[in-house]
Short mmCIF file of C-alpha atoms and ligand atoms in Angstrom, two decimals:
data_model
loop_
_atom_site.label_atom_id
_atom_site.label_comp_id
_atom_site.label_asym_id
_atom_site.label_seq_id
_atom_site.Cartn_x
_atom_site.Cartn_y
_atom_site.Cartn_z
CA MET A 1 -210.27 -133.04 -36.69
CA THR A 2 -210.02 -130.71 -39.67
CA LYS A 3 -207.30 -128.12 -39.47
CA LYS A 4 -208.37 -124.49 -39.31
CA PRO A 5 -207.24 -122.61 -42.41
CA THR A 6 -204.19 -120.53 -41.54
CA ALA A 7 -204.33 -116.76 -41.85
CA LYS A 8 -202.90 -115.34 -45.08
CA LYS A 9 -199.09 -115.31 -44.82
CA SER A 10 -198.66 -111.70 -45.84
CA VAL A 11 -201.03 -110.57 -43.07
CA LYS A 12 -199.34 -112.68 -40.40
CA GLU A 13 -195.88 -111.47 -41.34
CA LYS A 14 -196.69 -107.76 -41.00
CA THR A 15 -196.74 -105.78 -37.79
CA ALA A 16 -198.96 -102.73 -37.36
CA SER A 17 -196.93 -99.81 -38.63
CA LYS A 18 -196.36 -96.83 -36.38
CA TYR A 19 -195.30 -94.78 -39.38
CA LYS A 20 -198.11 -92.72 -40.89
CA TYR A 21 -197.50 -90.64 -44.00
CA ASN A 22 -199.60 -89.27 -46.86
CA ASN A 23 -197.29 -90.28 -49.72
CA VAL A 24 -195.19 -93.07 -48.26
CA LEU A 25 -196.11 -96.46 -46.88
CA VAL A 26 -194.00 -98.34 -44.34
CA GLU A 27 -194.68 -102.06 -43.99
CA GLN A 28 -192.65 -103.69 -41.26
CA ARG A 29 -192.59 -107.47 -41.20
CA LYS A 30 -191.92 -109.53 -38.11
CA ASP A 31 -188.76 -111.03 -39.61
CA GLY A 32 -187.02 -107.61 -39.70
CA ILE A 33 -187.65 -106.89 -43.39
CA THR A 34 -189.24 -103.47 -44.00
CA PHE A 35 -190.87 -102.34 -47.23
CA LEU A 36 -190.61 -98.59 -47.80
CA ILE A 37 -193.07 -97.78 -50.55
CA LEU A 38 -193.45 -94.61 -52.63
CA ASN A 39 -197.19 -94.31 -52.48
CA ARG A 40 -198.66 -91.98 -55.10
CA PRO A 41 -199.70 -94.62 -57.61
CA GLU A 42 -202.17 -92.31 -59.37
CA LYS A 43 -199.22 -89.97 -60.14
CA ARG A 44 -196.88 -92.89 -60.90
CA ASN A 45 -195.07 -92.09 -57.64
CA ALA A 46 -193.69 -88.81 -58.99
CA MET A 47 -191.80 -87.11 -56.19
CA SER A 48 -193.66 -84.13 -54.76
CA PRO A 49 -192.08 -81.86 -52.11
CA GLU A 50 -194.21 -83.54 -49.43
CA LEU A 51 -193.07 -87.00 -50.53
CA HIS A 52 -189.43 -85.88 -50.25
CA HIS A 53 -189.96 -84.63 -46.69
CA GLU A 54 -191.76 -87.81 -45.72
CA MET A 55 -189.11 -90.08 -47.23
CA ASP A 56 -186.40 -88.12 -45.46
CA ASP A 57 -188.21 -88.51 -42.16
CA ALA A 58 -188.98 -92.22 -42.69
CA LEU A 59 -185.38 -93.10 -43.55
CA GLU A 60 -184.05 -91.13 -40.59
CA ARG A 61 -186.32 -93.11 -38.24
CA LEU A 62 -185.93 -96.53 -39.88
CA ALA A 63 -182.14 -96.23 -39.72
CA VAL A 64 -182.34 -96.50 -35.93
CA ASP A 65 -185.43 -98.72 -35.71
CA SER A 66 -184.37 -102.11 -34.35
CA ASN A 67 -187.37 -103.76 -36.04
CA THR A 68 -185.89 -102.91 -39.44
CA LYS A 69 -182.92 -105.11 -40.34
CA VAL A 70 -183.15 -105.01 -44.14
CA LEU A 71 -184.91 -102.30 -46.16
CA ILE A 72 -186.71 -102.84 -49.47
CA LEU A 73 -187.54 -99.72 -51.46
CA THR A 74 -190.30 -99.96 -54.04
CA GLY A 75 -193.28 -98.16 -55.58
CA ALA A 76 -197.03 -98.69 -55.30
CA GLY A 77 -198.99 -99.57 -58.42
CA LYS A 78 -197.48 -99.78 -61.88
CA ALA A 79 -194.53 -97.43 -61.34
CA PHE A 80 -191.42 -97.43 -59.20
CA CYS A 81 -191.04 -93.66 -59.58
CA ALA A 82 -191.78 -91.27 -62.48
CA GLY A 83 -189.08 -88.83 -61.30
CA GLN A 84 -189.56 -85.38 -59.87
CA ASP A 85 -193.15 -84.16 -59.89
CA LEU A 86 -192.96 -81.61 -62.68
CA LYS A 87 -196.10 -79.89 -61.46
CA THR A 88 -195.59 -79.59 -57.70
CA TYR A 89 -191.78 -79.75 -57.46
CA PHE A 90 -190.65 -77.70 -60.46
CA ARG A 91 -193.55 -75.47 -61.47
CA GLY A 92 -195.22 -75.30 -58.05
CA LEU A 93 -192.11 -74.15 -56.19
CA SER A 94 -190.73 -71.80 -58.83
CA ASN A 95 -191.94 -68.70 -56.96
CA ASP A 96 -191.19 -69.91 -53.43
CA PRO A 97 -187.41 -70.02 -52.95
CA VAL A 98 -187.58 -71.11 -49.31
CA ALA A 99 -189.91 -74.05 -49.93
CA ARG A 100 -187.89 -74.87 -53.05
CA SER A 101 -184.65 -74.92 -51.11
CA ARG A 102 -186.15 -77.10 -48.37
CA ALA A 103 -187.62 -79.55 -50.85
CA ALA A 104 -184.32 -79.71 -52.78
CA ALA A 105 -182.44 -80.46 -49.55
CA ALA A 106 -184.87 -83.23 -48.56
CA SER A 107 -184.79 -84.59 -52.11
CA GLU A 108 -180.99 -84.97 -52.12
CA SER A 109 -180.91 -86.05 -48.50
CA TRP A 110 -183.11 -89.13 -48.73
CA ARG A 111 -182.23 -90.24 -52.26
CA SER A 112 -178.48 -90.02 -51.69
CA TYR A 113 -177.16 -89.40 -48.19
CA ARG A 114 -179.74 -91.28 -46.14
CA LEU A 115 -179.94 -94.28 -48.46
CA ILE A 116 -176.19 -94.51 -49.02
CA GLY A 117 -175.51 -94.09 -45.31
CA PHE A 118 -178.32 -96.42 -44.22
CA PRO A 119 -176.71 -98.70 -41.62
CA LYS A 120 -178.51 -101.81 -42.81
CA PRO A 121 -178.71 -103.46 -46.24
CA THR A 122 -180.99 -101.75 -48.77
CA ILE A 123 -182.61 -103.33 -51.82
CA ALA A 124 -184.34 -101.43 -54.63
CA MET A 125 -187.21 -103.52 -56.01
CA VAL A 126 -188.02 -101.93 -59.36
CA ASN A 127 -191.58 -102.85 -60.21
CA GLY A 128 -192.40 -100.60 -63.18
CA PHE A 129 -191.73 -97.17 -64.70
CA VAL A 130 -188.67 -95.33 -63.47
CA PHE A 131 -187.54 -92.06 -64.97
CA GLY A 132 -185.08 -89.25 -64.33
CA GLY A 133 -184.70 -88.51 -60.63
CA GLY A 134 -186.31 -91.85 -59.84
CA LEU A 135 -183.06 -93.55 -60.88
CA THR A 136 -181.09 -91.94 -58.06
CA PRO A 137 -182.45 -93.98 -55.12
CA ILE A 138 -181.87 -97.18 -57.11
CA VAL A 139 -178.21 -96.32 -57.50
CA SER A 140 -178.01 -95.44 -53.81
CA CYS A 141 -179.37 -98.83 -52.69
CA ASP A 142 -176.87 -101.63 -52.08
CA VAL A 143 -178.67 -104.13 -54.30
CA ALA A 144 -181.22 -103.65 -57.09
CA ILE A 145 -183.62 -106.12 -58.65
CA ALA A 146 -186.10 -105.32 -61.42
CA SER A 147 -189.06 -106.89 -63.11
CA HIS A 148 -188.14 -107.90 -66.69
CA THR A 149 -190.85 -105.50 -67.83
CA ALA A 150 -189.85 -102.47 -65.73
CA LYS A 151 -189.25 -99.45 -67.96
CA PHE A 152 -186.24 -97.23 -67.24
CA GLY A 153 -185.40 -93.90 -68.85
CA ILE A 154 -183.03 -90.96 -68.42
CA SER A 155 -185.85 -88.91 -69.85
CA GLU A 156 -184.78 -85.34 -69.06
CA ILE A 157 -183.63 -84.74 -72.64
CA ASN A 158 -187.18 -85.49 -73.81
CA TRP A 159 -188.47 -82.36 -72.09
CA GLY A 160 -185.52 -80.12 -72.80
CA HIS A 161 -183.63 -80.63 -69.55
CA ILE A 162 -180.38 -82.25 -68.43
CA PRO A 163 -180.07 -85.17 -65.98
CA GLY A 164 -179.59 -82.71 -63.13
CA GLY A 165 -179.78 -83.20 -59.40
CA LEU A 166 -177.34 -86.07 -59.16
CA VAL A 167 -178.79 -88.16 -61.99
CA GLY A 168 -175.94 -87.45 -64.41
CA TRP A 169 -173.45 -88.51 -61.75
CA ASN A 170 -175.53 -91.47 -60.57
CA VAL A 171 -175.77 -93.11 -63.96
CA ASN A 172 -172.00 -92.85 -64.37
CA GLN A 173 -171.53 -94.75 -61.11
CA VAL A 174 -173.17 -97.92 -62.35
CA MET A 175 -173.42 -97.76 -66.15
CA SER A 176 -170.69 -97.91 -68.73
CA PHE A 177 -169.80 -94.50 -70.14
CA ARG A 178 -171.25 -95.51 -73.51
CA ASP A 179 -174.63 -96.54 -72.01
CA ALA A 180 -174.79 -93.51 -69.71
CA MET A 181 -174.14 -91.19 -72.65
CA TRP A 182 -176.45 -92.93 -75.10
CA TYR A 183 -179.47 -93.17 -72.82
CA SER A 184 -178.94 -89.59 -71.59
CA ILE A 185 -178.82 -88.03 -75.05
CA SER A 186 -181.39 -90.27 -76.75
CA GLY A 187 -183.96 -90.47 -73.94
CA ASP A 188 -184.59 -94.05 -75.10
CA THR A 189 -186.03 -96.45 -72.53
CA PHE A 190 -184.56 -99.79 -71.46
CA ASN A 191 -186.32 -102.66 -69.73
CA GLY A 192 -185.44 -104.69 -66.63
CA LYS A 193 -183.61 -107.37 -68.61
CA GLU A 194 -181.51 -104.75 -70.37
CA ALA A 195 -180.91 -102.96 -67.06
CA ALA A 196 -179.52 -106.21 -65.60
CA ALA A 197 -177.39 -106.90 -68.69
CA MET A 198 -175.80 -103.44 -68.39
CA LYS A 199 -175.53 -103.85 -64.60
CA PHE A 200 -177.73 -100.91 -63.75
CA VAL A 201 -179.45 -103.48 -61.52
CA ASN A 202 -178.06 -106.76 -60.20
CA PHE A 203 -180.94 -109.01 -61.22
CA SER A 204 -184.02 -109.09 -63.41
CA VAL A 205 -186.87 -111.56 -62.88
CA SER A 206 -190.39 -112.09 -64.17
CA HIS A 207 -192.87 -109.61 -62.80
CA ALA A 208 -194.77 -112.40 -61.04
CA LYS A 209 -191.65 -113.45 -59.11
CA LEU A 210 -190.35 -109.97 -58.28
CA LYS A 211 -191.51 -109.88 -54.66
CA SER A 212 -190.60 -113.47 -53.79
CA GLU A 213 -187.14 -113.16 -55.35
CA THR A 214 -186.57 -109.86 -53.55
CA LEU A 215 -187.53 -111.46 -50.27
CA LYS A 216 -185.06 -114.28 -50.95
CA ILE A 217 -182.28 -111.70 -51.27
CA ALA A 218 -183.45 -109.95 -48.11
CA ARG A 219 -183.51 -113.22 -46.13
CA LYS A 220 -180.03 -114.08 -47.32
CA LEU A 221 -178.73 -110.73 -46.06
CA LEU A 222 -180.64 -111.10 -42.79
CA LYS A 223 -178.53 -114.17 -41.96
CA LYS A 224 -175.26 -112.25 -42.03
CA ASN A 225 -173.58 -110.61 -39.08
CA PRO A 226 -175.20 -107.11 -39.06
CA TRP A 227 -172.07 -105.26 -37.91
CA ALA A 228 -169.92 -106.96 -40.55
CA ILE A 229 -172.44 -106.26 -43.31
CA ARG A 230 -172.66 -102.58 -42.33
CA TYR A 231 -168.89 -102.17 -42.31
CA THR A 232 -168.59 -104.12 -45.56
CA LYS A 233 -171.11 -101.96 -47.44
CA GLU A 234 -169.44 -98.80 -46.17
CA ALA A 235 -166.00 -100.10 -47.12
CA ILE A 236 -166.98 -101.21 -50.62
CA ARG A 237 -168.36 -97.74 -51.37
CA SER A 238 -165.57 -95.77 -49.73
CA VAL A 239 -162.60 -97.50 -51.36
CA ARG A 240 -163.88 -96.83 -54.89
CA ASP A 241 -162.34 -93.39 -54.96
CA MET A 242 -159.13 -94.20 -53.06
CA ASN A 243 -155.70 -95.14 -54.28
CA MET A 244 -154.19 -98.44 -53.12
CA GLU A 245 -152.30 -97.01 -50.14
CA GLN A 246 -155.33 -95.08 -48.89
CA ALA A 247 -157.55 -98.14 -49.31
CA ALA A 248 -155.13 -100.39 -47.42
CA ASP A 249 -154.98 -97.95 -44.52
CA TYR A 250 -158.75 -97.35 -44.50
CA LEU A 251 -159.56 -101.07 -44.62
CA ARG A 252 -157.11 -101.81 -41.79
CA CYS A 253 -158.81 -99.17 -39.61
CA LYS A 254 -162.27 -100.37 -40.61
CA SER A 255 -161.35 -103.96 -39.75
CA ASP A 256 -160.02 -102.93 -36.35
CA ALA A 257 -163.13 -100.85 -35.70
CA LEU A 258 -165.38 -103.79 -36.59
CA GLN A 259 -163.73 -105.92 -33.90
CA ARG A 260 -164.69 -103.23 -31.38
CA VAL A 261 -168.33 -102.79 -32.38
CA ASP A 262 -169.30 -106.37 -33.26
CA LYS A 263 -171.37 -107.47 -30.30
CA GLU A 264 -171.31 -111.14 -31.32
CA GLN A 265 -167.58 -111.22 -32.18
CA GLY A 266 -168.39 -112.95 -35.45
CA ARG A 267 -164.83 -113.32 -36.64
CA GLN A 268 -163.79 -115.39 -33.63
CA GLU A 269 -167.04 -117.35 -33.63
CA GLY A 270 -166.84 -118.03 -37.37
CA MET A 271 -163.27 -119.31 -37.01
CA ARG A 272 -164.27 -121.43 -34.02
CA GLN A 273 -167.17 -123.06 -35.86
CA PHE A 274 -164.98 -123.75 -38.92
CA LEU A 275 -161.66 -124.74 -37.34
CA ASP A 276 -162.68 -126.35 -34.05
CA GLU A 277 -166.25 -127.47 -34.46
CA LYS A 278 -166.02 -128.11 -38.21
CA SER A 279 -169.75 -127.30 -38.35
CA PHE A 280 -169.67 -125.03 -41.45
CA ARG A 281 -167.44 -123.95 -44.32
CA PRO A 282 -167.12 -120.15 -44.78
CA GLY A 283 -166.53 -120.53 -48.52
CA VAL A 284 -170.04 -121.82 -49.05
CA GLY A 285 -172.16 -120.67 -46.11
CA THR A 286 -172.60 -118.40 -43.10
CA TYR A 287 -171.69 -119.36 -39.54
CA ASN A 288 -174.53 -120.14 -37.15
CA ARG A 289 -175.24 -116.85 -35.37
CA LYS A 290 -177.52 -118.40 -32.78
CA LYS A 291 -174.83 -120.56 -31.14
N1 COA B 301 -194.60 -85.22 -62.74
C1 COA B 301 -195.88 -84.84 -62.53
N2 COA B 301 -196.93 -85.63 -62.81
C2 COA B 301 -196.67 -86.85 -63.30
C3 COA B 301 -195.36 -87.31 -63.54
C4 COA B 301 -194.30 -86.43 -63.23
N3 COA B 301 -193.01 -86.79 -63.36
N4 COA B 301 -195.41 -88.55 -64.03
C5 COA B 301 -196.72 -88.87 -64.10
N5 COA B 301 -197.47 -87.84 -63.65
C6 COA B 301 -198.94 -87.75 -63.55
C7 COA B 301 -199.58 -87.42 -64.89
O1 COA B 301 -199.54 -86.03 -65.12
C8 COA B 301 -200.97 -87.96 -64.66
O2 COA B 301 -201.66 -87.05 -63.86
P1 COA B 301 -203.24 -86.76 -64.10
O3 COA B 301 -203.92 -88.09 -63.89
O4 COA B 301 -203.59 -85.74 -63.08
O5 COA B 301 -203.35 -86.30 -65.52
C9 COA B 301 -200.71 -89.22 -63.83
O6 COA B 301 -199.46 -89.04 -63.22
C10 COA B 301 -200.65 -90.50 -64.62
O7 COA B 301 -199.72 -90.31 -65.67
P2 COA B 301 -199.98 -90.84 -67.15
O8 COA B 301 -198.98 -90.18 -68.04
O9 COA B 301 -201.40 -90.68 -67.52
O10 COA B 301 -199.66 -92.39 -66.94
P3 COA B 301 -199.12 -93.48 -67.94
O11 COA B 301 -199.13 -94.76 -67.19
O12 COA B 301 -199.83 -93.42 -69.23
O13 COA B 301 -197.56 -93.07 -68.23
C11 COA B 301 -195.35 -92.38 -67.55
C12 COA B 301 -196.64 -93.15 -67.20
C13 COA B 301 -194.44 -92.51 -66.35
C14 COA B 301 -194.68 -93.01 -68.82
C15 COA B 301 -195.69 -90.88 -67.86
O14 COA B 301 -196.56 -90.38 -66.82
C16 COA B 301 -194.48 -89.97 -67.94
O15 COA B 301 -193.84 -89.92 -68.97
N6 COA B 301 -194.14 -89.27 -66.82
C17 COA B 301 -193.01 -88.38 -66.77
C18 COA B 301 -191.74 -89.17 -66.64
C19 COA B 301 -190.50 -88.29 -66.62
O16 COA B 301 -189.95 -87.97 -67.64
N7 COA B 301 -190.03 -87.95 -65.46
C20 COA B 301 -188.80 -87.26 -65.30
C21 COA B 301 -188.94 -86.18 -64.34
S1 COA B 301 -187.32 -85.68 -63.79
#
């Protein structure tokens, strides 16, 4: 008997999304990986006030959605994000201080606080153009991967502005001082390969492999103990600005807290599987969470 052709993988893996927005697409896959997609391809995903409000809402909901275990942030079409929408965000709100203030709050909220505080791993998948304020969410994600051909730019200088919002601070978090300064004052672009070499992103891959390589990263993170990975990402960020004594105290408290919240008691189980069962080696793999 001839086998029936199987349905296309991408279709099978997705679940019908309950999230409906005008400028944002949420694709939830059955394995717990969620794509959150800036969806204004005809405007190169420039961030309008409405997009900011929708992203803020989506991230608030996905943070507590048990069907989302790893989040991948990307853009539809040929851009990741062309920065703030100069027409609707800057010019359009210039005479409406209330709407301007609301949009500014949503803009900072989702790109910094919600992404940084997201309780599950976040991956920025940089597929194309990314300028100005579009850099911020990449810095806020835990991991970033770019297409070799993605085009990055701290372009504010090119239109007589400064890297405001938090862009000037963001670039200093992940770039060397020399690179942050040069790209901010020259407005020159850099590609995905260069972004990986200067550690603005972790990895750069060919455009054709961007999605599959991003999914590999997501699947790797999915295997880890979710309580431990949450506490680890929070700890790695928090200790950056602490002195040694503060960090030691904070990490001791964080470790103790993890033992309380970890529903699968991973530390004990990991030690058991390594020391008693000898079924895995923690240096080169993850313990079996299904046992
Ligand atoms: N704000 C408002 N509109 C924008 C925009 C932005 N940041 N970026 C792109 N768009 C709009 C364009 O105005 C154009 O709209 P239209 O079709 O109604 O004329 C549409 O998106 C497509 O842009 P276009 O320039 O034709 O596309 P492209 O592929 O040739 O170039 C970019 C893409 C990203 C290089 C170019 O659009 C650009 O330089 N954008 C601004 C980037 C920037 O400096 N952003 C920083 C803001 S803080």
